[in-house]
Short mmCIF file of C-alpha atoms in Angstrom, two decimals:
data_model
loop_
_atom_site.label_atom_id
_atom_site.label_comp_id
_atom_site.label_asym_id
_atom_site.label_seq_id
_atom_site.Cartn_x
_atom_site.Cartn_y
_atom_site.Cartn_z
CA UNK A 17 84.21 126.56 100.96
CA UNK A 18 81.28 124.58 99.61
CA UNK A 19 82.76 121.42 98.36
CA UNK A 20 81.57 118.20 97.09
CA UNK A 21 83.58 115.30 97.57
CA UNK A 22 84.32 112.43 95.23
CA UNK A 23 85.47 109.19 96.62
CA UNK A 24 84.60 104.98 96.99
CA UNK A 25 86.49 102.71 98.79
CA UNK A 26 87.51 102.40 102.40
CA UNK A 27 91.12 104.78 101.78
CA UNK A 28 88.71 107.69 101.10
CA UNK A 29 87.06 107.04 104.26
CA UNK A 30 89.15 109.18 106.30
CA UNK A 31 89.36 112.04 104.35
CA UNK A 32 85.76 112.22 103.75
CA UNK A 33 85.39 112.26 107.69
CA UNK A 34 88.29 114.77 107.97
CA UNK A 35 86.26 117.34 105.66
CA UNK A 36 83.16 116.73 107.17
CA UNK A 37 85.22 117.84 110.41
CA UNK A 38 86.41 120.47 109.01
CA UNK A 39 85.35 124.22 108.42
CA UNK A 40 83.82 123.50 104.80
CA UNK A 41 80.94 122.44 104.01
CA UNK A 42 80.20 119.14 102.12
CA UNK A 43 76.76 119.95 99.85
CA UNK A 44 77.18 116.49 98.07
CA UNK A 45 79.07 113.54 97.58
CA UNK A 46 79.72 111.19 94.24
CA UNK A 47 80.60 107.89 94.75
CA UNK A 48 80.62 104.77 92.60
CA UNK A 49 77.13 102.71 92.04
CA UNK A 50 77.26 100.02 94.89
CA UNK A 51 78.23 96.77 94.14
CA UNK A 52 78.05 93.28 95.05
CA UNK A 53 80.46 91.67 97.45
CA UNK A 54 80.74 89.19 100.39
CA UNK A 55 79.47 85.41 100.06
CA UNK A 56 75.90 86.38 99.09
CA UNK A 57 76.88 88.65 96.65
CA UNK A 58 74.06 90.84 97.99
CA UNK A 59 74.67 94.62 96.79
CA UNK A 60 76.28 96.88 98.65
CA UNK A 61 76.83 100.47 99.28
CA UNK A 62 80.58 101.81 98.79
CA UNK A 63 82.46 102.56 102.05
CA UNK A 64 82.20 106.59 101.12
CA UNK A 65 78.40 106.16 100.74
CA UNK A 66 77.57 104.70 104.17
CA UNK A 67 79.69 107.43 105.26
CA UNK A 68 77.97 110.13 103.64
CA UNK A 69 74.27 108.47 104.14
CA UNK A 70 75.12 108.34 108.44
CA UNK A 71 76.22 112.57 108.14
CA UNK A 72 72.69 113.00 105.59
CA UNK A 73 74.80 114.55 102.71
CA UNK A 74 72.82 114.21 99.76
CA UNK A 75 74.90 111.21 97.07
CA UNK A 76 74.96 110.79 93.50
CA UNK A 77 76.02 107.62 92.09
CA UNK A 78 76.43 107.87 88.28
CA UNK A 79 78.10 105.08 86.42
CA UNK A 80 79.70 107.92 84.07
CA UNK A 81 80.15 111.72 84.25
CA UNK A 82 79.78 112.76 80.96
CA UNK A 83 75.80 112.78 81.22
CA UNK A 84 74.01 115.91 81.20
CA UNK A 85 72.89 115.38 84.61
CA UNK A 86 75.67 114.86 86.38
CA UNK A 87 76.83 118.40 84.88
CA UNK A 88 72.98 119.73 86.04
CA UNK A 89 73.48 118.11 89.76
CA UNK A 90 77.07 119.97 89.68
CA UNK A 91 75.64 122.98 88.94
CA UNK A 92 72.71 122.55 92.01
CA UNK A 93 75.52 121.99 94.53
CA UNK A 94 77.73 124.90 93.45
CA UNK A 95 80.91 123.90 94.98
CA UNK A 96 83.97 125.99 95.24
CA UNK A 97 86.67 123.06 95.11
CA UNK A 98 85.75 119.02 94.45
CA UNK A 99 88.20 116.70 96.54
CA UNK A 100 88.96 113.70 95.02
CA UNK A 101 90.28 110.23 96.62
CA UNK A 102 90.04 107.00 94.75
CA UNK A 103 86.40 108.01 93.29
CA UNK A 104 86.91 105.59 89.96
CA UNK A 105 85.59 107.55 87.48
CA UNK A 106 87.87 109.97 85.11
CA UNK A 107 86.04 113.71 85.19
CA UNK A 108 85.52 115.19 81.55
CA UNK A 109 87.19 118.31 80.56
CA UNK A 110 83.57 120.40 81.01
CA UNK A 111 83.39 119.68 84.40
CA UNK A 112 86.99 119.94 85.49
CA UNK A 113 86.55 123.91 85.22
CA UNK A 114 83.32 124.42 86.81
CA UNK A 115 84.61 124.36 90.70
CA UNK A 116 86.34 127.91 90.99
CA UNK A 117 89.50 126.10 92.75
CA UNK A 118 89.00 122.69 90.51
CA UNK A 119 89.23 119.18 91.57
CA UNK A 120 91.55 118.49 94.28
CA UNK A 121 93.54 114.91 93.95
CA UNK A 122 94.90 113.18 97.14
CA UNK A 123 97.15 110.96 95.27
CA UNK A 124 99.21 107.89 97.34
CA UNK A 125 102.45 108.40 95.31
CA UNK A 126 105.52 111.16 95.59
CA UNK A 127 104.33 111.98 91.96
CA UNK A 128 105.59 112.06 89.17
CA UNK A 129 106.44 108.36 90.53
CA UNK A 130 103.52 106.06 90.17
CA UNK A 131 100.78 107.52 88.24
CA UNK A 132 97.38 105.26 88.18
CA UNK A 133 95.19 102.95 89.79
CA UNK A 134 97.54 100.89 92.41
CA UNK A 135 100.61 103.53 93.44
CA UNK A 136 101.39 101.59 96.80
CA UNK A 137 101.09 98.26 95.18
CA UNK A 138 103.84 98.98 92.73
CA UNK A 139 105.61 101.04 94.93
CA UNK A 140 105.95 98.11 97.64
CA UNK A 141 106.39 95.70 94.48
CA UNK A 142 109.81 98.14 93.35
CA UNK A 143 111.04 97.92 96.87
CA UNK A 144 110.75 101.31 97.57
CA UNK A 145 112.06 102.83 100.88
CA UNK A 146 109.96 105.73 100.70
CA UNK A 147 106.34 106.55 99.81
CA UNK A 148 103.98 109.85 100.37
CA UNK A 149 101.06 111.36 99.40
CA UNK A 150 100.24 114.14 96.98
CA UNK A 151 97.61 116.97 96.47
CA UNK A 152 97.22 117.93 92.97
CA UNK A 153 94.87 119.92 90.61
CA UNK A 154 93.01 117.30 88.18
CA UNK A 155 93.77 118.14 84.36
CA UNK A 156 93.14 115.88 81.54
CA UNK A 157 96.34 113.89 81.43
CA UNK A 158 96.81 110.84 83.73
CA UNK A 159 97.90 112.40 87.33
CA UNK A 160 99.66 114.85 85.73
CA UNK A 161 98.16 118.24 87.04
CA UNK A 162 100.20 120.90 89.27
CA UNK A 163 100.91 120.10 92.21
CA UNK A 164 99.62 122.03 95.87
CA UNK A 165 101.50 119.71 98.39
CA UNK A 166 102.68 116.68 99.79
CA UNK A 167 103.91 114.24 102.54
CA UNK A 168 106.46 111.52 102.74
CA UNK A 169 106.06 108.30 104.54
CA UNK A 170 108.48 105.50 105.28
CA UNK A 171 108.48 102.37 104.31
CA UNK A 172 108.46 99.85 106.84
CA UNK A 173 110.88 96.46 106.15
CA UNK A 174 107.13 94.37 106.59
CA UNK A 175 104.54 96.63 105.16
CA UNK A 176 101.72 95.03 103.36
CA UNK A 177 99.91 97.14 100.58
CA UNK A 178 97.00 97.51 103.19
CA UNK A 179 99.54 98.70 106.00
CA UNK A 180 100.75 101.18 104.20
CA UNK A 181 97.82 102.80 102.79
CA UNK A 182 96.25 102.56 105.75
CA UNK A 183 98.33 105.20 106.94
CA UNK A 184 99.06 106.95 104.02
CA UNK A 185 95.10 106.90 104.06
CA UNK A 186 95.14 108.81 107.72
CA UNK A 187 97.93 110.99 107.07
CA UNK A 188 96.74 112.07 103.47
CA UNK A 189 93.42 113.27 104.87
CA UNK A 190 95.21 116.33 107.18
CA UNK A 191 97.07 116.83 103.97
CA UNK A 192 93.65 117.22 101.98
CA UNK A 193 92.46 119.58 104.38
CA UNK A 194 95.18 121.76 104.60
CA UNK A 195 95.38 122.10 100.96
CA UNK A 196 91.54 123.04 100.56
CA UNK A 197 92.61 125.76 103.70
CA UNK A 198 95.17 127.14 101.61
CA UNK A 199 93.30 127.01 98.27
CA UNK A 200 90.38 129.25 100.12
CA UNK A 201 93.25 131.47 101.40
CA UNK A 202 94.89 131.99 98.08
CA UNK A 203 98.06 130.70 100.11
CA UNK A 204 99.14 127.89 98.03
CA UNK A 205 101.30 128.03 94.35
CA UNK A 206 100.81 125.10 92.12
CA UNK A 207 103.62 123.28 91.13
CA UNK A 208 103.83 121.63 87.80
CA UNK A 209 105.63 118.09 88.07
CA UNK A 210 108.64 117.53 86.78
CA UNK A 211 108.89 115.85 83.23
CA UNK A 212 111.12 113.40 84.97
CA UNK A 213 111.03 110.08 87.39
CA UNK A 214 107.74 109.21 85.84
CA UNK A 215 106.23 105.78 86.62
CA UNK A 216 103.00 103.87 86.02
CA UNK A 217 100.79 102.12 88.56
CA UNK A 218 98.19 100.42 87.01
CA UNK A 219 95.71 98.05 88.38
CA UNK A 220 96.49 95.21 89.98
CA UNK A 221 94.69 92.54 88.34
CA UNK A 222 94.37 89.14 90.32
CA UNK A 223 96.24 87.31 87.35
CA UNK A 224 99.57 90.18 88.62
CA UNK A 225 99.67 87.98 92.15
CA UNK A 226 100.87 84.41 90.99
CA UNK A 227 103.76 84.22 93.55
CA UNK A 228 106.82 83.41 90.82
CA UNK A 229 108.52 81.04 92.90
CA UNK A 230 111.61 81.20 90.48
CA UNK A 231 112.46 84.78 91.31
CA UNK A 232 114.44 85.40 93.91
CA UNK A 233 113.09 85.05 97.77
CA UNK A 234 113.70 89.34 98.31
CA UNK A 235 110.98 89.90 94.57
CA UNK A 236 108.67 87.10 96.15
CA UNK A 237 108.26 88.62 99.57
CA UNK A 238 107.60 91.99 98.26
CA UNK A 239 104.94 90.35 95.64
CA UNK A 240 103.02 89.00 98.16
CA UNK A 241 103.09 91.87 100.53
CA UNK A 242 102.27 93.94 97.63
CA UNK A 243 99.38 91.80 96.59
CA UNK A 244 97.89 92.42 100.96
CA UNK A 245 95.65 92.07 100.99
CA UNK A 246 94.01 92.66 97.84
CA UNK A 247 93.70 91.16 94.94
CA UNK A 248 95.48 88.43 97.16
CA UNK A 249 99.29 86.48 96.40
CA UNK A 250 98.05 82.84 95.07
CA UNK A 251 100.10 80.05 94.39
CA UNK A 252 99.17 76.37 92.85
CA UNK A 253 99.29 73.14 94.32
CA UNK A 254 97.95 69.58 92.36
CA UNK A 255 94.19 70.93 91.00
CA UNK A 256 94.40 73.34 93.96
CA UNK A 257 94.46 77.66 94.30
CA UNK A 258 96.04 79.08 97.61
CA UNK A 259 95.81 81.98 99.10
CA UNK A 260 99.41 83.27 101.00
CA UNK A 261 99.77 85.74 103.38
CA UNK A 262 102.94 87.30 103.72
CA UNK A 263 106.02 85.46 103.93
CA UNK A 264 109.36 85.60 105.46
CA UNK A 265 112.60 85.57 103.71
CA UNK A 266 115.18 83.17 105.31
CA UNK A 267 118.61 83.99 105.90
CA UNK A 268 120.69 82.29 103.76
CA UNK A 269 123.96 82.13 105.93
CA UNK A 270 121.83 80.76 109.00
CA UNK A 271 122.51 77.47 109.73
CA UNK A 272 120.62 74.59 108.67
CA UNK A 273 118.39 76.33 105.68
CA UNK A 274 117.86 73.63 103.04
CA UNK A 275 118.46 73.72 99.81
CA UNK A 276 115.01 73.43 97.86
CA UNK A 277 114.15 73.44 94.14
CA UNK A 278 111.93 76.95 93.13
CA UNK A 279 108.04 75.83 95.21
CA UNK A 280 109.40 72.85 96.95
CA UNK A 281 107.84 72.89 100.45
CA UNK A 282 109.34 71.23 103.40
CA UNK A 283 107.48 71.43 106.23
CA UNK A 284 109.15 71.52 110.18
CA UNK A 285 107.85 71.13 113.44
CA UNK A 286 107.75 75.26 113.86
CA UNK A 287 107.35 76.24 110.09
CA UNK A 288 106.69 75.59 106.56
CA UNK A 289 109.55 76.84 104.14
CA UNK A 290 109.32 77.41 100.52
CA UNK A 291 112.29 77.38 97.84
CA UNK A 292 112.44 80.52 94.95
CA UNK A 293 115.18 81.54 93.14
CA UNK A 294 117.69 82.07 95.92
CA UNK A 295 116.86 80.80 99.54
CA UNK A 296 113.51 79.78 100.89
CA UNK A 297 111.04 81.90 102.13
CA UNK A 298 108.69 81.03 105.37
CA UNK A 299 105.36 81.13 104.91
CA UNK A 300 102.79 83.16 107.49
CA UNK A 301 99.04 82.38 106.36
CA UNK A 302 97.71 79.74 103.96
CA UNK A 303 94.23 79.67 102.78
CA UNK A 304 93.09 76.63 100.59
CA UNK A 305 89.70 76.75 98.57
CA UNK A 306 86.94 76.43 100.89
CA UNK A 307 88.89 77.02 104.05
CA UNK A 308 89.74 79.88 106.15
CA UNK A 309 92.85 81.42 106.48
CA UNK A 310 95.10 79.38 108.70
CA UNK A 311 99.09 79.22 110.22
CA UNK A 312 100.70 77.59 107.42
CA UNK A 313 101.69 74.31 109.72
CA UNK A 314 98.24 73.92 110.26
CA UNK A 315 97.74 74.02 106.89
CA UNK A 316 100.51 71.98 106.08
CA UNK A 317 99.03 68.95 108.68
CA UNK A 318 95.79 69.05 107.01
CA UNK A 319 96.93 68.76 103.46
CA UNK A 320 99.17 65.65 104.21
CA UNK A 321 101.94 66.90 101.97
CA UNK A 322 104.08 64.44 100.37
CA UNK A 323 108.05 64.32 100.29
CA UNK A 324 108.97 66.77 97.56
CA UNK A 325 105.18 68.23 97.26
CA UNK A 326 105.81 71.47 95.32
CA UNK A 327 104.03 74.41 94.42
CA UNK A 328 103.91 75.14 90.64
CA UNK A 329 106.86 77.80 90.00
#
């Protein structure tokens, strides 16, 4: 089929490569404008783009899709089906019908669960044992549409958000392919999604990863592995914002775990534990402002901490 695909950030990646390798034929890709990023905020394509630039597919970056030109350069390309992954933009109803197969969705949820903008986030944030990845036709509603087929993925005990869509990412690609096969071969049957074990994912916003230190150590560690390693789990100390990297929960029947007020650090000779709700968790990487990411009882020597020095719950 002639397609053209529609993605941005570096989870589209390897789908976009996956239909390139595959037996249809990519006549165009849309991608979001690029942006600015890295310390000298210099601007810079998306991750899709400098995919799509190295293969010489001809890109379109429109900051909407409700212009009359998008529609026009639509219309040039002719494509059959229009694979979707993380693209960004929401497709109006006059374009959803022009690809004779529609626009194809590789969604990283088991939908109905976890509809939106962050699905692995939230999912790692619920403490879910199980995530996938979903095909679906685009309709109008919020990642409603039928759906053409799926994959399930476990979730691993110490899975960051990046882990997991990482694979998810890799896996979902095949699954992408296979379902624009099947669409060409008429050998696929939409399913419409139950009305059911609906959930919301939206964006994580950088505000959403404040560590709560007054939850309990289990909701902590899955906030900050949820937060990896975007937007990034922050905590406060004095004047001070720091970055965390995933932490450990401590068993609270070992031997020798102190008891610590929600934030309290007390730092060892082999690690730097921090009290929540229940027991204290260990903290992996610390990054203070201006500093690179670090061990935390490096960090710890460098900051000089005080008795009872304690991060703001």
């Amino acid at each position: 089929m002639r397609v053209v695909f529609a993605g941005t950030p570096a989870a589209a990646v390897p789908s976009l490569r996956a239909v390139l390798g595959s037996r249809h034929e990519v006549v165009g890709v849309l991608t979001r404008p690029d942006a600015r990023a890295g310390r000298g905020r210099g601007l810079r394509p998306s991750p899709v783009r400098q995919v799509a630039d190295e293969a010489g597919i001809p890109v379109a970056t429109p900051r909407s899709l409700r212009g009359p030109e998008v529609a026009e350069q639509l219309r040039q390309w002719a494509p059959e089906a229009c694979p979707v992954v993380a693209y960004g933009l929401l497709v109006p109803p006059e374009l959803l019908a022009l690809p004779e197969h529609g626009w194809v969705n590789l969604h990283f949820s088991l939908l109905p669960a976890w509809r939106g903008a962050a699905p692995v986030q939230h999912a790692l944030r619920a403490g879910d044992d199980v995530s996938g990845a979903v095909t679906f036709r685009l309709e109008e509603g919020l990642d409603t549409g039928p759906v053409l087929g799926r994959l399930t993925e476990t979730v691993r005990p110490r899975d960051t958000a990046g882990e997991l869509l990482e694979r998810l990412a890799e896996a979902g690609a095949r699954l992408l392919v296979s379902t624009l096969d099947a669409l060409e071969e008429g050998a696929v049957q939409p399913v419409p999604q139950p009305a059911e074990g609906v959930s919301l994912a939206p964006k994580v916003e950088v505000d959403d990863a404040r560590v709560p230190w007054r939850r309990p150590a289990f909701a902590v560690d899955r906030l900050v592995r949820s937060c990896t390693p975007e937007p990034g789990a922050w905590t406060v100390l004095g004047p001070d914002r720091v970055k965390l990297g995933p932490v450990t929960p401590v068993d609270d029947g070992a031997p020798e775990v102190p008891d610590l007020e929600p934030g309290e650090i007390t730092v060892g000779r082999r690690d730097v534990l921090v009290g929540t709700g229940s027991s204290p968790v260990r903290l992996g990487d610390v990054q203070a402002p201006g500093k690179r990411a670090m061990p935390a009882t490096d960090w710890a020597r460098g900051a000089r901490l005080q008795p009872g020095a304690t991060f703001d719950a």
